[in-house]
Amino acid sequence: MDVARSKVSEAGTPVACRSCQARHGVVCGALSSSQLRELGRHSLRRKVDAGSEIVAQASESSFYSNIMRGVVKLCKVMPDGRQQIVGLQFAPDFVGRPFVRESTLSAEAATDAEICVVPRNLLDRMISETRELQRSLHDQALKELDAAREWMLTLGRRTAEEKVASLLHLIATHAEPQTATSTAFDLPLSRADIADFLGLTIETVSRQLTRLRKEGVIRIENIRHIVVPGMDELEKKISA
Amino acid sequence: MDVARSKVSEAGTPVACRSCQARHGVVCGALSSSQLRELGRHSLRRKVDAGSEIVAQASESSFYSNIMRGVVKLCKVMPDGRQQIVGLQFAPDFVGRPFVRESTLSAEAATDAEICVVPRNLLDRMISETRELQRSLHDQALKELDAAREWMLTLGRRTAEEKVASLLHLIATHAEPQTATSTAFDLPLSRADIADFLGLTIETVSRQLTRLRKEGVIRIENIRHIVVPGMDELEKKISA
DNA sequence: CCGGACAGTTGATCTGGATCAAATCGCAGG
DNA sequence: CCTGCGATTTGATCCAGATCAACTGTCCGG
């Protein structure tokens, strides 16, 4: 994947993590080879099914994860059941909050995914030891902060149609290789998830999707597969 | 101020910055005394009026700021003029994005304020040199990220009344000393700002404020001054 | 091949907040 | 004290999106 590669090479030596046979950028890119060996011995690659929780809201977790494949959604739920997805994470993002055990949100696999699970205290120690790693995690936090604020604009000020277009654009942007003119991708989210991400209801999401289809901005090949013939048409719908 | 004091003592030696005759926590708390001297020589304490811009959206800035007094709002505007406030910052928060010159949002004084202005390249150097400072900024970024996500829930899933109550609660929480039972504070934001922060219109904000007043949850002493007789009543309105 | 359970779509109606339109307030300047 | 102007409140109406209610796949187990 594109993102992964650039992230790693930007961070330093692209060495594979033992347990993952992979270079997961945010964590591994910043580590020395001896640290990588140690990490490899103690970390674990794990497949998770869509829908399963990686971190539970308001619980303590003694593990961090690094996403190797798939999409993870970050959710907040209110006591009465209202729910808001506050972020999507893609490979090779890091999941977890260094030095803080309690989480105020839950992380759940949106699609089938593979993650690399790392013991919390081991990685915490490495963070305090290696400036590069701290810097790397700091960078991801700032990236997430930008994304969150961008999404606040979407939630607070955009119309339903603009919201749905924004979501499609976000996914398209993070999706796999695309031709220059048209883009095709699988939606990693159900209609219900999309609604929870956009602050809408599933009915409205559905209606706006068919609206965009009728306007020719997208084609809906099947329930989960979308084709965007012209990305600029889609961007026009976002008006930003 | 409470926040300032706790922040500084938590971060280390509470030494005053020369130019500020103050300990501004996020930056200074993490520096050695020789670094503080250097910072003091090159930084500048400045008063800014309500409404004036500290950082302009989509522009380059060669300064960072540290808020000494007052409230700063972070705004995003769309080409068509729709606006969303994506965060409020209080003393002693740090304003600016290390190592990144372009900003995707503007920072504007919401009230009259005092800030300590620091040259970008000097502080960037200190960040790369001192782990404590990086850690401190990393912590602030994570705190802002949590706040942003909490607010996404408010924007996406709460009703107008809940939104207004959430805002009052946020301000009350960051406001000056309060008695155990009741809390009083000045609103740092105009009705228009509140609307832009909550994703509502000024009319709706006004109506919900008078609603909360009629319900006895708040008293509106004058346009900018609010009294909350019982904080638990207010919290009940947020339903979270 | 059938039934039942979800996930998604579509239609009809309702409503919370937006929009449009006056008041009113508050205050700075003359 | 009067005048004007921007900020706020209040009222009347409208409408985007929610809610309620069928209906249509689609997939899976028998």
XYZ file of C-alpha atoms (C1' of nucleotides) in Angstrom:
540
model
C 0.000 0.000 0.000
C 1.122 3.466 -0.877
C 0.617 5.091 2.471
C 2.598 2.408 4.233
C 5.583 2.682 2.022
C 5.927 6.422 2.123
C 5.399 6.500 5.867
C 8.142 4.002 6.487
C 10.742 5.426 4.213
C 10.083 8.863 5.635
C 10.613 7.567 9.157
C 13.905 5.794 8.535
C 15.096 2.271 7.855
C 12.290 0.140 6.516
C 12.927 -3.061 8.417
C 10.348 -5.772 8.839
C 8.942 -6.587 12.252
C 9.625 -10.188 13.148
C 6.154 -11.194 14.192
C 4.512 -9.473 11.290
C 6.908 -10.146 8.457
C 5.986 -6.609 7.604
C 7.099 -3.061 8.062
C 4.384 -1.324 9.974
C 5.322 2.239 9.597
C 4.317 4.194 12.636
C 5.970 1.939 15.145
C 8.652 -0.019 13.340
C 9.945 2.716 11.097
C 11.307 4.513 14.122
C 13.027 1.633 15.864
C 16.554 0.284 15.822
C 17.075 -3.262 14.638
C 17.679 -4.586 18.132
C 14.491 -2.961 19.322
C 12.712 -4.466 16.349
C 13.965 -7.906 17.314
C 12.688 -7.463 20.839
C 9.367 -6.128 19.606
C 9.099 -9.037 17.194
C 9.572 -11.552 20.001
C 6.768 -10.052 22.063
C 4.253 -8.895 19.506
C 1.663 -10.971 17.773
C -0.045 -10.773 14.441
C -3.754 -11.378 14.719
C -6.692 -11.585 12.326
C -9.880 -9.930 13.518
C -13.335 -10.226 12.002
C -15.424 -7.258 11.023
C -17.337 -6.008 14.028
C -15.036 -7.289 16.729
C -13.774 -4.859 19.310
C -10.078 -4.090 19.568
C -10.316 -1.652 22.465
C -13.459 -1.253 24.576
C -14.719 2.159 25.621
C -13.990 3.071 29.253
C -11.909 -0.020 29.845
C -8.246 -0.627 30.492
C -6.181 -2.235 27.802
C -2.702 -3.584 28.239
C -2.042 -3.742 24.512
C -1.454 -1.450 21.603
C -2.182 -2.417 18.045
C -0.853 -1.517 14.684
C -3.217 -1.953 11.758
C -1.713 -4.140 9.051
C -4.752 -4.545 6.818
C -8.346 -3.411 6.928
C -10.165 -0.471 8.443
C -10.780 0.304 12.097
C -13.510 2.631 13.334
C -13.270 4.679 16.521
C -16.637 5.004 18.247
C -18.178 6.936 21.054
C -21.543 5.920 22.436
C -23.847 7.806 24.751
C -25.639 6.106 27.643
C -28.912 6.230 25.688
C -27.358 4.429 22.730
C -26.717 7.304 20.372
C -23.444 6.637 18.652
C -20.849 8.659 16.794
C -17.893 7.345 14.860
C -15.116 9.844 15.524
C -12.481 8.495 13.193
C -11.435 5.840 10.735
C -7.998 4.321 10.770
C -6.248 2.547 7.966
C -3.046 0.549 7.692
C -0.434 1.313 8.933
C -1.979 3.438 11.678
C -1.256 2.889 15.317
C -4.161 2.261 17.715
C -3.859 3.207 21.365
C -2.956 6.043 23.646
C 0.590 5.939 24.980
C 0.891 6.048 28.778
C -2.876 6.232 29.268
C -4.717 3.035 30.085
C -8.285 4.264 30.204
C -9.788 4.953 26.821
C -12.773 7.187 26.208
C -13.569 5.495 22.953
C -13.801 2.038 21.518
C -11.916 0.769 18.494
C -13.663 -1.802 16.369
C -12.730 -3.536 13.147
C -14.984 -2.130 10.430
C -13.852 -4.726 7.924
C -11.997 -7.976 8.430
C -8.566 -6.842 9.455
C -5.139 -7.882 10.567
C -3.452 -6.148 13.431
C -0.143 -6.470 15.168
C -0.635 -6.568 18.913
C 2.120 -5.131 21.106
C 2.356 -5.279 24.902
C 1.765 -1.861 26.370
C 4.615 -1.693 28.859
C 7.187 -2.828 26.322
C 6.211 -0.156 23.851
C 5.846 2.513 26.529
C 9.447 1.828 27.486
C 10.588 2.073 23.875
C 8.746 5.366 23.502
C 10.595 6.873 26.438
C 13.869 5.563 25.054
C 13.629 6.541 21.411
C 12.985 10.066 20.328
C 12.183 8.948 16.781
C 9.292 6.805 17.974
C 7.862 9.564 20.092
C 8.112 11.918 17.172
C 6.387 9.415 14.954
C 3.492 8.971 17.364
C 3.300 12.712 17.876
C 2.984 13.103 14.125
C 0.178 10.597 13.961
C -1.638 12.360 16.794
C -1.414 15.656 14.921
C -2.608 14.000 11.726
C -5.582 12.577 13.586
C -6.252 15.959 15.136
C -6.382 17.577 11.702
C -8.687 14.865 10.454
C -10.953 15.241 13.479
C -11.218 18.977 13.013
C -11.875 18.652 9.323
C -14.662 16.251 10.189
C -16.074 18.677 12.747
C -16.646 21.065 9.872
C -18.448 18.298 8.018
C -20.598 17.415 11.019
C -21.441 20.956 11.974
C -21.855 22.780 8.716
C -22.400 20.502 5.757
C -25.700 19.281 4.325
C -26.582 15.611 4.093
C -25.542 15.416 0.459
C -22.237 17.130 1.189
C -21.657 14.828 4.125
C -22.124 11.683 2.064
C -19.917 13.081 -0.667
C -17.275 13.914 1.957
C -17.321 10.367 3.199
C -16.958 8.908 -0.288
C -14.096 11.275 -0.929
C -12.390 10.307 2.319
C -12.622 6.627 1.504
C -11.571 7.097 -2.095
C -8.546 9.017 -0.899
C -7.440 6.204 1.368
C -8.380 3.421 -0.993
C -6.241 1.166 -3.105
C -4.677 2.065 -6.449
C -6.882 3.936 -8.864
C -6.712 4.997 -12.473
C -6.061 8.617 -13.244
C -9.621 9.413 -14.248
C -11.911 7.081 -12.343
C -11.778 5.520 -8.913
C -13.390 2.370 -7.595
C -13.447 1.101 -4.052
C -15.238 -1.064 -1.544
C -17.043 0.752 1.217
C -15.529 -0.435 4.485
C -18.673 0.663 6.332
C -22.281 -0.456 6.465
C -25.027 2.112 5.946
C -25.494 2.213 9.711
C -21.801 2.965 10.243
C -21.892 5.660 7.605
C -24.863 7.228 9.363
C -23.007 7.139 12.670
C -19.962 8.708 11.094
C -21.939 11.505 9.444
C -24.446 12.235 12.179
C -27.352 11.154 9.967
C -29.851 8.289 9.834
C -29.456 5.276 7.563
C -32.483 6.338 5.547
C -30.940 9.693 4.755
C -27.639 8.075 3.846
C -29.408 5.709 1.494
C -31.384 8.496 -0.133
C -28.320 10.684 -0.655
C -26.428 7.785 -2.169
C -29.169 7.150 -4.698
C -29.319 10.885 -5.321
C -25.602 10.983 -6.128
C -26.136 7.934 -8.328
C -28.996 9.562 -10.225
C -26.919 12.682 -10.700
C -24.207 10.519 -12.261
C -21.575 11.377 -9.664
C -21.167 7.757 -8.596
C -22.098 4.300 -9.764
C -23.201 1.760 -7.189
C -21.952 -1.539 -8.598
C -23.282 -3.379 -5.599
C -24.116 -2.510 -2.032
C -20.498 -2.266 -0.998
C -18.767 -1.324 -4.225
C -18.687 2.220 -5.550
C -17.250 3.677 -8.736
C -16.482 7.373 -9.038
C -16.174 8.190 -12.741
C -14.833 11.701 -12.116
C -13.339 12.665 -8.839
C -13.767 16.362 -9.566
C -17.523 15.919 -9.850
C -17.474 14.384 -6.397
C -15.305 17.153 -5.014
C -17.682 19.739 -6.394
C -20.390 18.208 -4.203
C -18.351 18.878 -1.087
C -17.957 22.574 -1.844
C -14.576 22.966 -0.217
C -5.122 30.304 37.528
C -5.652 26.717 38.474
C -4.911 25.065 35.199
C -1.647 26.899 34.796
C -0.338 26.020 38.170
C -1.101 22.345 38.019
C 0.285 22.068 34.507
C 3.589 23.629 35.425
C 4.215 21.759 38.609
C 3.385 18.525 36.836
C 5.876 19.272 34.100
C 8.822 20.109 36.330
C 10.473 23.213 37.719
C 8.074 26.138 37.719
C 10.423 28.855 36.520
C 9.200 32.123 35.070
C 9.841 33.036 31.462
C 11.792 36.273 31.259
C 9.661 38.088 28.759
C 6.462 37.031 30.408
C 7.339 37.247 34.066
C 5.190 34.167 34.134
C 5.354 30.442 34.004
C 3.527 29.377 30.934
C 3.162 25.730 31.456
C 3.206 23.917 28.177
C 6.410 25.432 26.910
C 8.319 26.710 29.913
C 7.582 23.912 32.309
C 9.650 21.600 30.175
C 12.728 23.753 29.675
C 16.012 24.091 31.517
C 16.861 27.434 33.068
C 19.396 28.306 30.372
C 16.836 27.526 27.697
C 14.353 29.685 29.560
C 16.808 32.563 29.549
C 17.295 32.228 25.818
C 13.566 31.933 25.220
C 12.975 34.982 27.418
C 15.411 37.060 25.344
C 13.649 36.225 22.092
C 10.013 35.995 23.054
C 7.589 38.802 23.435
C 4.526 39.336 25.546
C 1.713 40.901 23.567
C -1.823 42.072 24.271
C -4.377 41.259 21.587
C -7.914 42.594 21.302
C -10.934 40.378 20.981
C -11.450 39.480 17.337
C -7.891 39.888 16.132
C -6.283 37.033 14.300
C -3.270 35.276 15.772
C -2.764 32.785 12.956
C -4.516 33.103 9.595
C -6.009 30.092 7.831
C -3.931 28.746 4.938
C -1.057 31.106 5.619
C 2.493 30.660 6.832
C 3.389 31.822 10.278
C 6.889 32.152 11.677
C 5.722 32.393 15.270
C 4.206 30.250 17.916
C 2.161 31.631 20.767
C 1.441 30.647 24.283
C -1.798 31.910 25.754
C -1.227 33.801 29.004
C -4.713 35.169 29.539
C -7.981 35.071 27.633
C -9.590 32.616 25.264
C -8.595 31.773 21.705
C -10.927 30.188 19.166
C -9.782 27.936 16.331
C -11.873 28.403 13.201
C -12.380 26.779 9.858
C -14.251 28.565 7.125
C -15.622 27.215 3.867
C -15.285 29.124 0.605
C -18.992 30.024 0.767
C -18.579 31.543 4.219
C -19.956 28.790 6.403
C -17.825 28.657 9.501
C -17.076 26.146 12.218
C -15.153 26.742 15.410
C -13.207 23.538 15.973
C -11.727 24.288 19.360
C -11.273 26.733 22.186
C -7.966 27.264 23.904
C -7.360 28.684 27.323
C -4.262 29.771 29.204
C -1.710 28.248 29.335
C -2.273 26.430 26.047
C 0.204 26.489 23.228
C -0.917 27.704 19.793
C 0.808 26.463 16.666
C 1.862 23.324 14.916
C 5.497 22.350 15.434
C 7.510 21.899 12.238
C 4.545 22.727 10.016
C 4.259 26.231 8.638
C 0.995 26.000 6.740
C -2.059 25.998 8.924
C -5.457 24.689 7.891
C -7.209 26.783 10.486
C -7.128 30.254 11.884
C -6.645 31.181 15.515
C -8.408 34.271 16.726
C -8.683 35.915 20.125
C -12.235 35.371 21.346
C -11.765 37.744 24.256
C -9.092 40.315 24.906
C -6.034 38.233 25.567
C -2.357 38.226 26.296
C -0.065 35.893 24.467
C 3.606 35.187 24.553
C 5.005 35.136 21.042
C 7.949 32.849 20.337
C 10.009 32.654 17.144
C 9.282 29.432 15.344
C 12.797 28.330 14.511
C 14.048 28.893 18.048
C 11.324 26.761 19.559
C 11.585 24.116 16.844
C 15.222 23.739 17.791
C 14.389 23.438 21.456
C 11.784 20.818 20.674
C 14.315 18.654 18.886
C 16.732 19.118 21.763
C 14.536 18.519 24.769
C 12.521 15.396 25.158
C 10.468 16.937 27.971
C 9.212 19.682 25.692
C 8.277 17.275 22.945
C 6.453 15.143 25.459
C 4.642 18.178 26.763
C 3.488 19.220 23.296
C 2.566 15.647 22.483
C 0.394 15.611 25.597
C -1.338 18.794 24.581
C -1.991 17.399 21.113
C -3.583 14.302 22.630
C -5.668 16.425 24.972
C -6.870 18.467 22.018
C -7.613 15.292 20.108
C -9.792 14.002 22.939
C -11.580 17.335 23.132
C -12.137 17.374 19.379
C -13.608 13.887 19.398
C -15.814 14.643 22.347
C -17.078 17.639 20.435
C -17.717 15.502 17.343
C -20.204 13.576 19.439
C -21.838 16.846 20.406
C -21.985 18.071 16.822
C -23.208 14.831 15.326
C -25.588 13.419 17.867
C -26.811 15.960 20.376
C -29.924 18.132 20.155
C -29.775 21.911 20.190
C -30.557 22.083 23.905
C -27.908 19.486 24.706
C -25.413 21.340 22.543
C -25.917 24.617 24.346
C -25.732 22.867 27.702
C -22.506 21.179 26.586
C -20.989 24.509 25.717
C -21.930 26.058 29.051
C -20.485 23.055 30.795
C -17.260 23.300 28.816
C -16.841 26.958 29.673
C -17.781 26.494 33.308
C -15.202 23.734 33.556
C -12.438 25.977 32.276
C -13.581 29.095 34.091
C -12.159 30.850 37.097
C -12.668 29.821 40.726
C -16.160 28.731 41.664
C -17.972 27.888 44.823
C -18.772 24.302 45.570
C -22.446 24.575 44.742
C -22.847 27.300 42.135
C -20.709 28.534 39.294
C -20.599 31.898 37.586
C -18.630 32.889 34.532
C -18.387 35.270 31.628
C -19.100 33.800 28.235
C -15.970 34.314 26.155
C -18.026 33.963 22.976
C -20.692 35.999 21.222
C -23.934 34.316 20.222
C -22.582 34.083 16.692
C -19.438 32.336 17.909
C -21.479 29.946 20.001
C -23.573 29.114 16.960
C -20.434 28.467 14.918
C -19.049 26.251 17.642
C -22.242 24.218 17.975
C -23.252 23.992 14.333
C -26.450 25.970 14.963
C -27.825 29.412 14.079
C -27.743 32.368 16.471
C -31.528 32.294 16.753
C -31.510 28.713 17.950
C -28.727 29.438 20.423
C -30.672 32.361 21.818
C -33.860 30.339 22.109
C -32.150 27.454 23.870
C -30.479 29.815 26.304
C -33.795 31.345 27.280
C -35.226 27.846 27.499
C -32.527 26.805 29.966
C -33.176 30.019 31.844
C -36.903 29.358 32.047
C -36.219 25.843 33.235
C -34.111 27.305 36.016
C -30.902 25.588 34.929
C -29.073 28.887 34.436
C -29.489 32.554 35.252
C -28.498 35.102 32.627
C -27.207 38.030 34.660
C -26.434 39.939 31.533
C -25.670 39.071 27.960
C -22.197 37.789 28.745
C -22.516 36.652 32.324
C -24.052 33.323 33.306
C -24.729 31.770 36.675
C -25.240 28.043 37.050
C -26.934 27.431 40.396
C -26.499 23.667 40.251
C -23.935 22.079 38.014
C -25.636 18.688 38.218
C -28.815 20.154 36.711
C -26.728 21.362 33.796
C -25.000 18.032 33.424
C -28.341 16.265 33.336
C -29.167 18.310 30.231
C -26.181 16.901 28.408
C -27.209 13.307 28.990
C -23.728 11.854 29.089
C -36.495 -24.722 -3.376
C -38.287 -22.471 0.740
C -38.484 -19.425 4.836
C -36.685 -16.225 7.851
C -33.486 -12.797 9.172
C -30.923 -8.915 8.132
C -29.362 -4.957 5.352
C -30.820 -1.686 2.318
C -34.241 1.063 -0.294
C -38.312 3.758 -0.924
C -42.509 6.217 0.442
C -45.463 9.127 3.644
C -45.533 12.067 7.293
C -43.753 14.778 11.117
C -40.760 18.055 13.464
C -36.525 20.376 15.221
C -34.019 23.852 13.704
C -33.397 27.007 9.774
C -34.974 31.043 7.643
C -37.271 35.328 7.263
C -38.930 39.297 9.703
C -39.659 42.407 13.420
C -38.908 44.140 17.797
C -35.679 45.314 21.699
C -31.473 45.998 24.024
C -27.088 48.245 24.887
C -23.940 51.325 24.141
C -20.722 54.732 21.818
C -20.671 59.222 19.838
C -22.556 63.758 19.256
C -30.429 63.134 26.355
C -30.907 61.692 21.608
C -29.398 58.830 17.563
C -27.762 55.087 15.205
C -25.944 50.685 14.753
C -24.732 46.147 15.884
C -25.994 42.360 18.949
C -29.683 39.829 20.796
C -34.305 38.222 21.402
C -38.752 36.865 19.871
C -42.299 35.570 16.507
C -44.064 33.271 12.123
C -43.217 30.194 8.666
C -40.630 26.782 6.077
C -38.071 22.713 4.951
C -34.150 19.235 5.374
C -33.711 15.430 7.571
C -35.915 12.382 11.171
C -39.320 9.054 12.016
C -42.527 5.522 10.961
C -43.831 2.048 7.778
C -43.653 -1.013 3.904
C -41.180 -3.282 0.663
C -37.046 -5.522 -1.725
C -33.217 -7.780 -2.080
C -29.690 -11.287 -0.534
C -27.841 -14.762 1.851
C -27.880 -18.801 4.685
C -29.580 -23.072 6.787
C -32.588 -26.690 6.098
